[in-house]
């Protein structure tokens, strides 16, 4: 698949089935869609509809039962564990519901965390981290640890971290679930702006109406199936 | 994914630095727990070092007082002399062989002795003594000079030096006469009247109760064993030579009809007593280590549970499990090393203090020790390998306990963040 001529993300007949004591659970059922480069999209639906499962599969965090997922011309469902980790490290950014910053690293070190794993030199990663912290409105907070930041500020650090390595795709799992309205609006403004300025593709998993309102493309899931998209 | 070799090297260096930094900072994230864990390791090591140093120190003291200075680390005697120590199995004097033995650079000292048993009496009081005939060279050595509790070393014929407790028992002091009666060489009667020239501190209560020292020629005359030695007491410069003197020394200095015996062979009961006591000490240490080990395991389980979510997140971000496991390993290593260094230093200081001011036992325990033949003090061993060995053991225990969080790292799924 050529990156220039094909969508950034292609989900092709993906099935994810868990085994449980009560029998098999079909979390995702033959689900397919494409996502264009530079999209600001969201997977929406009620709790338990398979949003997070699908997001995990797209991020290479979980294996699919069948089907294929292509990102930027690479079929990640065909990669072995080692290459999946490498791919994730270089090509995908994550924003989690609970921020999940490393508590013993300060703000800029958290942003530079992925760059450090990639082998980027000290000066380059510091410059990039400071630049991104400025972009998310956290100038002056670079040396503060997560415990010294508010929830909204921590989530902004997490967004900056996700952007640090200039990934093709950012996956955001319920990023606003723990934020108040003001922080949510601020965060969405920042992400939307970065989406426009840097052309970074965002795919959210959410049932937050404020995120849904901002999304330019929606994939509605129900019971593991894609029931609507626009 | 294809990346250049340089990028991979940079990534590896960065990962190692990151692991070290995270491990170091993680130590400070729950300071109280780190302090308690480090303190537990430190105190365990502290007590282990003191316990083992005192135990080994007491053994060394026993060996030094009972063996080293009296019967000798090595004895060269007639092959039939031990275990009866019968005067009839004496060696013929061989000054040339003795000079040759003394010239061996591995031999610190070599002194011939004649030794036997006699009944000593002074007035109405009497007691059994082991008399030892010392050569003039041995009597002039600093060791014996330092043992003089009263009187002086004199070359006057008929002089006798008594263990101070034996002198007390006979109620004699310097200048008093003592009559000795015993069995001489080949069934002859041995009898003499000696004058007390001094009393001796022998560092061992039992030896002080039963030892009487005369000059070698005086002893030979007393027993009618002219030109004879019971044995030659040898102190090697290397301790391993006393463990197996039959090898090197005997091969270099053969003497017809004689053999070289180490103290371990001559005194198996002392070895057995040390081994039995040492086993008890090892069991106590084992219990201490088990308690500390479970304490550390509890800490590691807490650490693993607290961080599981964080581990999952770091894995999701692209951190390899190896580097994550390395972070945990380094953290536990730093924590245990800090505890071990602190405990080792404290233990060493305590041991040095105990060496300067040894514990002196009192009451029944002291009496029991005296009955067994050694001074009731607890001098510690200064062997640094005790500290190093137990520090190593405790660090290994900590690293074994770290297997739990390491297992968590390898079992955590990035999905469960």
XYZ file of C-alpha atoms in Angstrom:
647
model
C 0.000 0.000 0.000
C 1.477 3.352 -0.979
C 1.387 6.037 1.679
C 0.838 8.774 -0.895
C -2.229 7.285 -2.508
C -3.955 5.502 0.333
C -5.615 6.646 3.543
C -3.453 7.087 6.613
C -5.422 4.429 8.451
C -7.246 1.476 6.962
C -9.192 -0.879 9.196
C -10.185 -3.878 7.147
C -12.690 -6.467 8.450
C -11.212 -6.452 11.920
C -12.572 -8.934 14.414
C -11.624 -9.097 18.062
C -13.038 -11.878 20.161
C -12.203 -12.492 23.825
C -12.613 -15.784 25.542
C -14.384 -15.577 28.866
C -15.837 -18.091 31.306
C -19.290 -17.239 29.956
C -18.187 -17.949 26.408
C -16.678 -15.860 23.592
C -17.163 -12.092 23.699
C -17.252 -10.446 20.270
C -15.844 -7.022 21.146
C -15.295 -5.949 17.512
C -17.168 -7.616 14.666
C -15.846 -7.380 11.104
C -15.325 -3.664 11.266
C -13.877 -1.663 8.383
C -13.230 2.029 7.722
C -10.606 4.393 6.331
C -9.225 7.530 7.912
C -7.618 10.200 5.792
C -4.370 11.957 6.617
C -4.919 15.075 8.740
C -8.312 13.933 10.014
C -9.767 14.968 13.374
C -12.016 11.993 13.987
C -13.717 10.122 16.783
C -14.945 6.648 17.561
C -18.170 7.150 19.467
C -20.750 4.978 21.097
C -21.949 3.753 24.478
C -19.683 2.149 27.050
C -18.710 -1.395 26.074
C -19.354 -0.855 22.373
C -15.727 -1.695 21.473
C -14.187 1.785 21.094
C -11.208 1.209 23.357
C -10.698 -2.335 22.070
C -10.515 -1.018 18.519
C -8.223 1.841 19.548
C -5.907 -0.630 21.291
C -5.822 -2.783 18.164
C -5.064 0.234 15.955
C -2.262 1.252 18.352
C -0.748 -2.236 18.251
C -1.371 -2.667 21.944
C -3.626 -5.638 21.397
C -3.758 -8.357 18.729
C -6.792 -8.713 16.490
C -8.503 -12.063 16.031
C -8.724 -11.517 12.287
C -8.605 -8.713 9.755
C -5.945 -6.184 8.889
C -4.958 -2.728 10.065
C -2.749 -0.538 7.901
C -1.135 2.673 9.104
C 0.764 4.850 6.698
C 1.360 1.925 4.366
C 2.431 -0.565 7.042
C 0.253 -3.473 8.019
C 0.742 -3.401 11.772
C -1.315 -6.549 12.297
C 1.456 -8.435 10.452
C 4.338 -7.078 12.558
C 6.004 -9.151 15.244
C 6.129 -7.868 18.837
C 9.511 -6.191 18.488
C 8.589 -4.382 15.281
C 5.210 -3.405 16.712
C 6.960 -1.718 19.651
C 9.318 0.071 17.229
C 6.413 1.136 15.056
C 4.468 2.448 18.027
C 7.507 4.292 19.301
C 8.054 6.153 16.011
C 4.668 6.415 14.344
C 1.898 6.558 16.929
C 1.245 8.979 19.758
C -1.008 8.144 22.683
C -3.117 10.313 24.952
C -4.699 8.423 27.842
C -7.716 9.142 29.974
C -5.677 9.174 33.193
C -2.832 11.297 31.698
C -0.330 8.600 32.744
C 2.658 10.873 33.044
C 5.753 9.464 34.674
C 5.535 10.945 38.180
C 9.288 11.198 38.746
C 9.941 13.115 35.522
C 9.198 16.818 35.177
C 7.006 18.244 32.410
C 9.661 18.622 29.733
C 11.198 15.232 30.536
C 7.775 13.621 30.181
C 7.307 15.274 26.800
C 10.784 14.148 25.742
C 10.246 10.605 27.072
C 9.505 9.046 23.677
C 12.311 11.017 22.017
C 14.722 9.686 24.617
C 13.651 6.131 23.807
C 14.206 6.926 20.136
C 17.793 7.958 20.795
C 17.338 11.690 20.108
C 20.106 13.822 21.621
C 19.615 15.880 24.752
C 19.504 19.329 23.158
C 17.182 18.328 20.351
C 14.693 16.691 22.662
C 14.780 19.532 25.150
C 14.169 22.081 22.388
C 11.288 20.034 21.016
C 9.778 19.565 24.480
C 9.947 23.270 25.300
C 8.478 24.115 21.900
C 5.545 21.760 22.426
C 4.949 22.869 26.002
C 4.730 26.406 24.676
C 2.286 25.230 22.015
C 0.004 23.729 24.664
C 0.252 26.867 26.826
C 2.559 25.546 29.512
C 5.493 27.925 29.196
C 7.067 28.290 32.619
C 5.853 24.879 33.784
C 8.653 22.921 32.144
C 10.401 21.927 35.351
C 7.303 21.045 37.334
C 6.488 17.460 38.173
C 3.025 16.034 37.390
C 1.994 16.280 41.038
C 2.531 20.057 40.826
C 0.216 20.418 37.816
C -3.588 20.463 37.588
C -5.431 17.678 35.749
C -5.916 19.879 32.680
C -2.260 20.850 32.663
C -1.207 17.219 32.997
C -3.374 16.269 30.043
C -1.805 19.064 28.011
C 1.617 17.672 28.867
C 0.332 14.288 27.705
C -0.777 15.823 24.392
C 2.613 17.453 23.958
C 4.226 14.095 24.701
C 2.078 12.394 22.078
C 3.163 14.981 19.507
C 6.843 14.983 20.416
C 8.043 12.467 17.861
C 5.837 13.880 15.083
C 3.813 10.665 14.768
C 1.545 9.926 11.818
C -1.377 9.243 14.094
C -2.403 10.231 17.597
C -4.794 7.938 19.412
C -6.624 9.585 22.296
C -8.616 7.333 24.595
C -11.253 9.364 26.467
C -8.779 12.245 26.893
C -11.339 14.588 28.450
C -13.026 12.152 30.812
C -11.257 13.490 33.893
C -11.325 17.178 32.949
C -13.709 20.005 33.796
C -15.459 21.955 31.039
C -12.947 24.765 30.849
C -9.976 22.420 30.707
C -11.747 20.295 28.119
C -12.374 23.287 25.860
C -8.800 24.467 26.239
C -7.429 21.005 25.468
C -9.664 20.546 22.436
C -8.666 23.988 21.131
C -5.027 23.041 21.452
C -5.435 19.677 19.757
C -7.503 21.144 16.963
C -4.931 23.865 16.411
C -2.101 21.321 16.303
C -4.162 19.239 13.910
C -4.457 22.211 11.581
C -0.930 23.532 11.967
C 1.048 20.285 11.901
C -1.421 18.183 9.936
C -1.337 15.536 12.661
C -4.143 12.993 12.441
C -6.186 12.546 15.625
C -8.476 9.623 16.366
C -10.418 9.860 19.618
C -12.335 7.252 21.495
C -14.981 9.174 23.386
C -18.538 9.571 24.487
C -17.972 13.194 25.514
C -20.357 15.367 23.492
C -17.883 18.264 23.475
C -15.363 16.101 21.660
C -18.015 14.723 19.348
C -19.048 18.285 18.461
C -15.474 19.157 17.496
C -14.783 15.982 15.519
C -14.812 16.384 11.757
C -15.406 12.711 11.158
C -17.364 10.289 13.356
C -17.454 6.501 13.434
C -20.395 5.349 15.521
C -20.032 1.902 17.063
C -22.595 -0.268 18.737
C -22.082 -3.767 20.039
C -18.752 -4.065 18.245
C -20.111 -3.035 14.870
C -19.800 0.144 12.859
C -23.349 1.423 12.645
C -22.762 4.837 11.110
C -20.019 7.113 9.834
C -19.855 10.563 8.341
C 11.349 -0.968 10.824
C 14.802 -0.044 9.620
C 16.951 2.308 11.666
C 20.611 3.124 11.363
C 23.192 1.572 13.655
C 24.041 4.979 15.146
C 20.393 5.631 16.018
C 20.162 2.217 17.664
C 23.321 2.918 19.675
C 22.022 6.337 20.720
C 18.723 4.773 21.694
C 20.481 2.114 23.778
C 22.613 4.740 25.550
C 19.572 6.938 26.135
C 17.570 3.983 27.441
C 20.320 3.034 29.886
C 20.539 6.632 31.113
C 16.772 6.849 31.340
C 16.618 3.600 33.334
C 19.280 4.866 35.726
C 17.541 8.228 36.136
C 14.135 6.691 36.667
C 15.546 4.162 39.142
C 17.329 6.881 41.087
C 14.290 9.141 41.199
C 11.970 6.268 42.050
C 13.960 5.824 45.248
C 12.795 9.267 46.306
C 9.159 8.915 45.272
C 8.185 7.088 48.451
C 10.967 8.206 50.727
C 9.578 6.675 53.875
C 9.308 3.252 52.280
C 12.777 3.522 50.749
C 14.205 4.536 54.117
C 12.460 1.712 55.952
C 13.566 -0.836 53.364
C 17.139 0.459 53.336
C 17.172 0.526 57.133
C 15.889 -3.063 57.296
C 18.702 -4.177 55.011
C 21.237 -2.104 56.958
C 20.183 -3.441 60.349
C 20.045 -7.015 59.101
C 23.583 -6.688 57.821
C 24.683 -4.843 60.959
C 23.478 -7.668 63.186
C 24.732 -10.367 60.831
C 28.227 -8.826 60.790
C 28.376 -8.449 64.569
C 26.975 -11.919 65.171
C 29.303 -13.660 62.771
C 32.352 -11.572 63.737
C 31.848 -12.380 67.395
C 31.323 -16.035 66.640
C 34.379 -16.391 64.419
C 36.350 -14.120 66.742
C 35.624 -16.407 69.686
C 36.777 -19.408 67.640
C 39.972 -17.598 66.681
C 40.503 -16.692 70.312
C 39.959 -20.286 71.361
C 42.377 -21.551 68.765
C 44.937 -18.858 69.502
C 44.926 -19.426 73.255
C 44.409 -23.172 73.372
C 46.359 -24.097 70.277
C 48.518 -21.317 68.956
C 50.632 -20.506 71.935
C 50.524 -23.698 73.964
C 50.347 -26.924 72.027
C 51.247 -25.231 68.749
C 49.647 -25.064 65.323
C 51.936 -27.858 64.160
C 53.781 -30.476 66.155
C 56.558 -32.740 64.926
C 56.484 -35.836 67.082
C 57.086 -39.560 67.048
C 54.364 -41.261 65.022
C 53.177 -43.021 68.206
C 53.211 -39.927 70.449
C 49.640 -38.891 69.676
C 47.101 -39.346 71.104
C 48.636 -40.848 74.294
C 51.309 -38.116 74.648
C 53.379 -40.741 76.387
C 56.846 -39.615 77.333
C 58.199 -42.943 76.154
C 57.446 -41.950 72.563
C 59.901 -39.068 72.589
C 62.191 -38.047 69.737
C 65.935 -38.054 69.845
C 67.363 -34.560 69.701
C 68.449 -33.582 66.194
C 69.885 -30.038 66.298
C 70.911 -30.091 62.615
C 67.415 -30.991 61.473
C 65.984 -28.322 63.799
C 68.284 -25.648 62.361
C 67.281 -26.645 58.863
C 63.587 -26.426 59.798
C 64.084 -23.012 61.390
C 65.781 -21.778 58.222
C 62.659 -22.503 56.168
C 61.116 -19.131 55.245
C 57.644 -20.578 55.824
C 58.462 -21.374 59.449
C 58.065 -18.534 61.931
C 59.281 -20.452 64.978
C 60.279 -24.014 65.852
C 60.908 -24.922 69.482
C 61.619 -28.371 70.979
C 59.785 -29.289 74.165
C 59.655 -32.085 76.629
C 56.323 -32.514 78.319
C 54.644 -34.762 80.851
C 52.417 -34.905 83.886
C 53.326 -34.704 87.578
C 51.854 -34.188 91.004
C 52.967 -30.885 92.507
C 52.717 -30.182 96.178
C 53.536 -27.317 98.470
C 52.999 -27.933 102.163
C 49.612 -29.548 102.653
C 48.296 -28.610 99.196
C 48.798 -30.475 95.972
C 47.616 -30.499 92.380
C 48.135 -32.286 89.083
C 50.085 -30.329 86.516
C 51.256 -30.715 83.000
C 54.901 -29.743 83.052
C 56.454 -28.289 79.945
C 60.168 -28.076 79.370
C 60.872 -24.975 77.285
C 64.073 -24.346 75.407
C 65.899 -21.165 76.477
C 65.123 -19.619 73.063
C 61.414 -20.170 73.499
C 61.393 -18.853 77.048
C 63.196 -15.742 75.816
C 60.620 -15.149 73.079
C 58.348 -12.116 73.545
C 55.277 -14.346 73.862
C 56.492 -16.016 77.042
C 58.077 -12.851 78.356
C 54.714 -11.147 78.086
C 53.031 -13.947 79.990
C 54.917 -13.341 83.169
C 52.384 -12.297 85.820
C 54.894 -12.125 88.651
C 58.564 -12.945 89.240
C 61.101 -13.101 86.441
C 62.615 -15.339 83.827
C 65.837 -16.590 85.337
C 68.373 -19.147 84.235
C 68.954 -20.325 87.803
C 68.790 -24.149 88.052
C 65.641 -25.568 89.645
C 63.437 -22.636 88.595
C 59.721 -23.215 88.031
C 57.013 -20.999 86.573
C 53.416 -21.836 87.456
C 50.145 -20.917 85.814
C 48.801 -18.227 88.111
C 45.682 -20.210 89.020
C 47.790 -23.247 89.864
C 49.983 -21.044 92.049
C 46.850 -19.772 93.786
C 45.641 -23.323 94.246
C 48.968 -24.352 95.806
C 49.108 -21.032 97.662
C 52.685 -20.385 96.609
C 54.384 -17.200 95.496
C 57.786 -16.369 94.049
C 60.555 -17.938 96.115
C 58.446 -20.772 97.526
C 59.455 -24.414 96.962
C 57.319 -26.956 95.185
C 57.888 -30.700 95.135
C 57.157 -32.568 91.909
C 56.588 -36.300 91.640
C 55.705 -38.188 88.497
C 56.546 -40.882 86.001
C 59.750 -40.438 84.052
C 61.113 -41.881 80.850
C 60.572 -45.630 80.383
C 58.983 -46.262 83.768
C 61.520 -44.411 85.897
C 60.388 -42.340 88.846
C 60.637 -38.592 88.355
C 61.116 -36.351 91.333
C 62.413 -32.850 91.961
C 62.146 -29.872 94.211
C 61.772 -26.638 92.319
C 61.619 -23.014 93.381
C 58.851 -20.797 92.060
C 60.522 -18.104 89.924
C 57.310 -16.623 88.553
C 53.643 -17.046 87.748
C 52.113 -16.958 84.262
C 49.090 -15.451 82.518
C 48.231 -17.995 79.837
C 45.036 -16.366 78.518
C 43.158 -19.534 79.256
C 41.825 -20.366 82.727
C 42.134 -24.110 82.287
C 45.753 -23.850 81.170
C 46.482 -21.541 84.093
C 45.138 -24.182 86.475
C 47.315 -27.017 85.232
C 50.479 -25.669 83.613
C 53.968 -25.687 85.074
C 56.969 -24.548 83.049
C 60.615 -25.450 83.544
C 63.715 -25.108 81.425
C 64.129 -27.931 78.856
C 67.322 -29.361 80.403
C 65.641 -29.233 83.829
C 62.714 -31.219 82.427
C 65.018 -33.757 80.790
C 66.812 -34.264 84.093
C 63.515 -34.518 85.991
C 62.155 -37.235 83.688
C 65.461 -38.923 82.993
C 64.828 -38.230 79.329
C 68.280 -36.930 78.469
C 68.682 -35.931 74.811
C 64.993 -36.353 74.123
C 62.177 -34.074 72.915
C 58.483 -34.859 73.227
C 57.841 -32.821 70.122
C 58.907 -29.752 68.224
C 56.297 -26.996 68.281
C 56.161 -25.254 64.883
C 54.389 -22.032 64.016
C 54.125 -21.624 60.245
C 53.916 -18.215 58.613
C 51.065 -19.306 56.367
C 47.932 -20.534 58.105
C 47.231 -23.093 55.392
C 50.434 -24.880 56.338
C 48.946 -25.634 59.742
C 45.873 -27.053 58.049
C 47.917 -29.517 56.035
C 51.468 -29.603 57.395
C 51.949 -33.189 56.292
C 52.228 -31.995 52.719
C 54.744 -29.213 52.174
C 56.639 -29.010 55.461
C 56.949 -32.739 56.062
C 58.143 -33.266 52.528
C 60.816 -30.589 52.907
C 61.980 -31.640 56.381
C 61.575 -35.377 56.871
C 62.601 -36.790 60.238
C 62.908 -40.535 60.720
C 60.077 -41.999 62.804
C 58.352 -38.623 63.141
C 55.414 -36.921 61.497
C 53.951 -33.421 61.244
C 50.530 -33.015 62.809
C 48.268 -29.969 62.533
C 46.163 -28.915 65.487
C 43.000 -29.927 63.641
C 44.184 -33.531 63.678
C 45.379 -33.448 67.267
C 42.312 -31.714 68.637
C 39.257 -32.971 66.727
C 37.030 -32.183 69.704
C 37.883 -28.502 69.336
C 37.010 -28.595 65.647
C 33.747 -30.383 66.446
C 32.857 -27.857 69.133
C 33.516 -25.007 66.695
C 31.516 -26.675 63.924
C 28.568 -27.377 66.229
C 28.516 -23.842 67.533
C 29.014 -22.393 64.064
C 26.029 -24.329 62.741
C 23.873 -22.764 65.453
C 25.086 -19.340 64.393
C 24.342 -20.084 60.759
C 20.795 -21.132 61.642
C 20.244 -17.847 63.474
C 21.569 -15.952 60.447
C 19.353 -18.002 58.151
C 16.275 -17.092 60.233
C 17.338 -13.431 60.156
C 17.728 -13.554 56.388
C 14.380 -15.302 55.922
C 12.631 -12.611 57.968
C 14.369 -9.840 56.035
C 13.735 -11.640 52.750
C 9.995 -11.799 53.340
C 10.009 -8.155 54.418
C 11.722 -7.207 51.181
C 9.341 -9.377 49.188
C 6.394 -7.542 50.761
C 7.929 -4.223 49.741
C 8.509 -5.507 46.206
C 4.919 -6.727 45.883
C 3.664 -3.298 46.973
C 6.027 -1.636 44.511
C 4.835 -3.875 41.679
C 1.153 -3.308 42.422
C 1.582 0.457 42.686
C 3.431 0.693 39.402
C 1.581 -1.806 37.259
C -0.427 0.915 35.549
C 2.714 2.956 35.006
C 4.502 -0.072 33.566
C 1.603 -0.596 31.153
C 1.708 3.042 30.066
C 5.454 2.963 29.473
C 5.097 -0.222 27.448
C 2.315 1.400 25.438
C 4.548 4.392 24.730
C 7.151 2.109 23.179
C 9.488 1.397 26.082
C 10.910 -2.123 25.807
C 10.228 -4.577 28.609
C 13.956 -5.110 28.988
C 14.651 -1.479 29.777
C 11.649 -1.333 32.090
C 12.882 -4.428 33.907
C 16.340 -2.843 34.004
C 14.871 0.215 35.714
C 13.290 -1.915 38.437
C 16.445 -4.001 38.804
C 18.669 -0.928 39.146
C 16.253 0.590 41.656
C 16.360 -2.499 43.873
C 20.122 -2.770 43.400
C 20.642 0.861 44.459
C 18.329 0.446 47.438
C 19.934 -2.776 48.635
C 23.442 -1.483 47.963
C 22.733 1.661 49.989
C 21.397 -0.466 52.848
C 24.295 -2.888 52.570
C 26.931 -0.132 52.534
C 25.339 1.584 55.552
C 24.918 -1.673 57.449
C 28.399 -2.812 56.497
C 30.004 0.425 57.697
C 28.013 0.433 60.947
C 28.774 -3.235 61.518
C 32.464 -2.698 60.858
C 32.612 0.230 63.274
C 30.859 -1.847 65.929
C 33.282 -4.721 65.363
C 36.276 -2.387 65.726
C 34.821 -1.028 68.975
C 34.234 -4.571 70.239
C 37.795 -5.443 69.312
C 39.064 -2.569 71.419
C 36.649 -3.226 74.276
C 35.745 -6.932 74.054
C 32.602 -8.115 75.783
C 33.406 -9.999 78.983
C 30.905 -12.613 80.048
C 29.755 -12.857 83.634
C 28.188 -15.430 85.926
C 27.392 -18.988 84.937
C 28.169 -18.538 81.268
C 31.609 -17.261 82.156
C 32.157 -20.180 84.534
C 31.046 -22.645 81.867
C 33.466 -21.140 79.376
C 36.291 -21.252 81.869
C 35.518 -24.898 82.539
C 35.849 -25.580 78.841
C 39.201 -23.959 78.903
C 38.945 -20.495 77.491
C 38.772 -16.989 78.746
C 35.178 -15.702 79.028
C 35.540 -12.833 76.586
C 33.970 -12.329 73.165
C 36.631 -10.799 70.924
C 35.346 -10.223 67.359
C 37.057 -11.404 64.213
C 38.347 -8.479 62.142
C 38.234 -10.446 58.910
C 36.721 -8.019 56.331
C 35.427 -10.930 54.291
C 32.663 -11.388 56.905
C 31.227 -7.958 56.068
C 31.673 -8.454 52.328
C 30.168 -11.943 52.324
C 27.062 -10.978 54.269
C 26.627 -7.746 52.311
C 26.698 -9.894 49.180
C 24.167 -12.317 50.648
C 21.745 -9.573 51.564
C 22.051 -7.844 48.179
C 21.374 -11.181 46.485
C 18.283 -11.668 48.700
C 17.051 -8.213 47.680
C 17.631 -9.001 44.018
C 15.796 -12.311 44.373
C 12.889 -10.423 45.964
C 13.020 -8.101 42.929
C 11.923 -11.067 40.840
C 8.342 -10.194 41.781
C 8.226 -6.719 40.206
C 10.295 -8.044 37.289
C 7.678 -10.745 36.786
C 5.052 -8.007 36.866
C 6.930 -6.091 34.172
C 6.973 -9.133 31.907
C 3.349 -10.040 32.600
C 1.832 -6.564 32.305
C -0.045 -5.865 29.123
C 0.106 -2.347 27.671
C -3.657 -2.588 27.259
C -4.175 -2.457 31.026
C -2.890 1.086 31.433
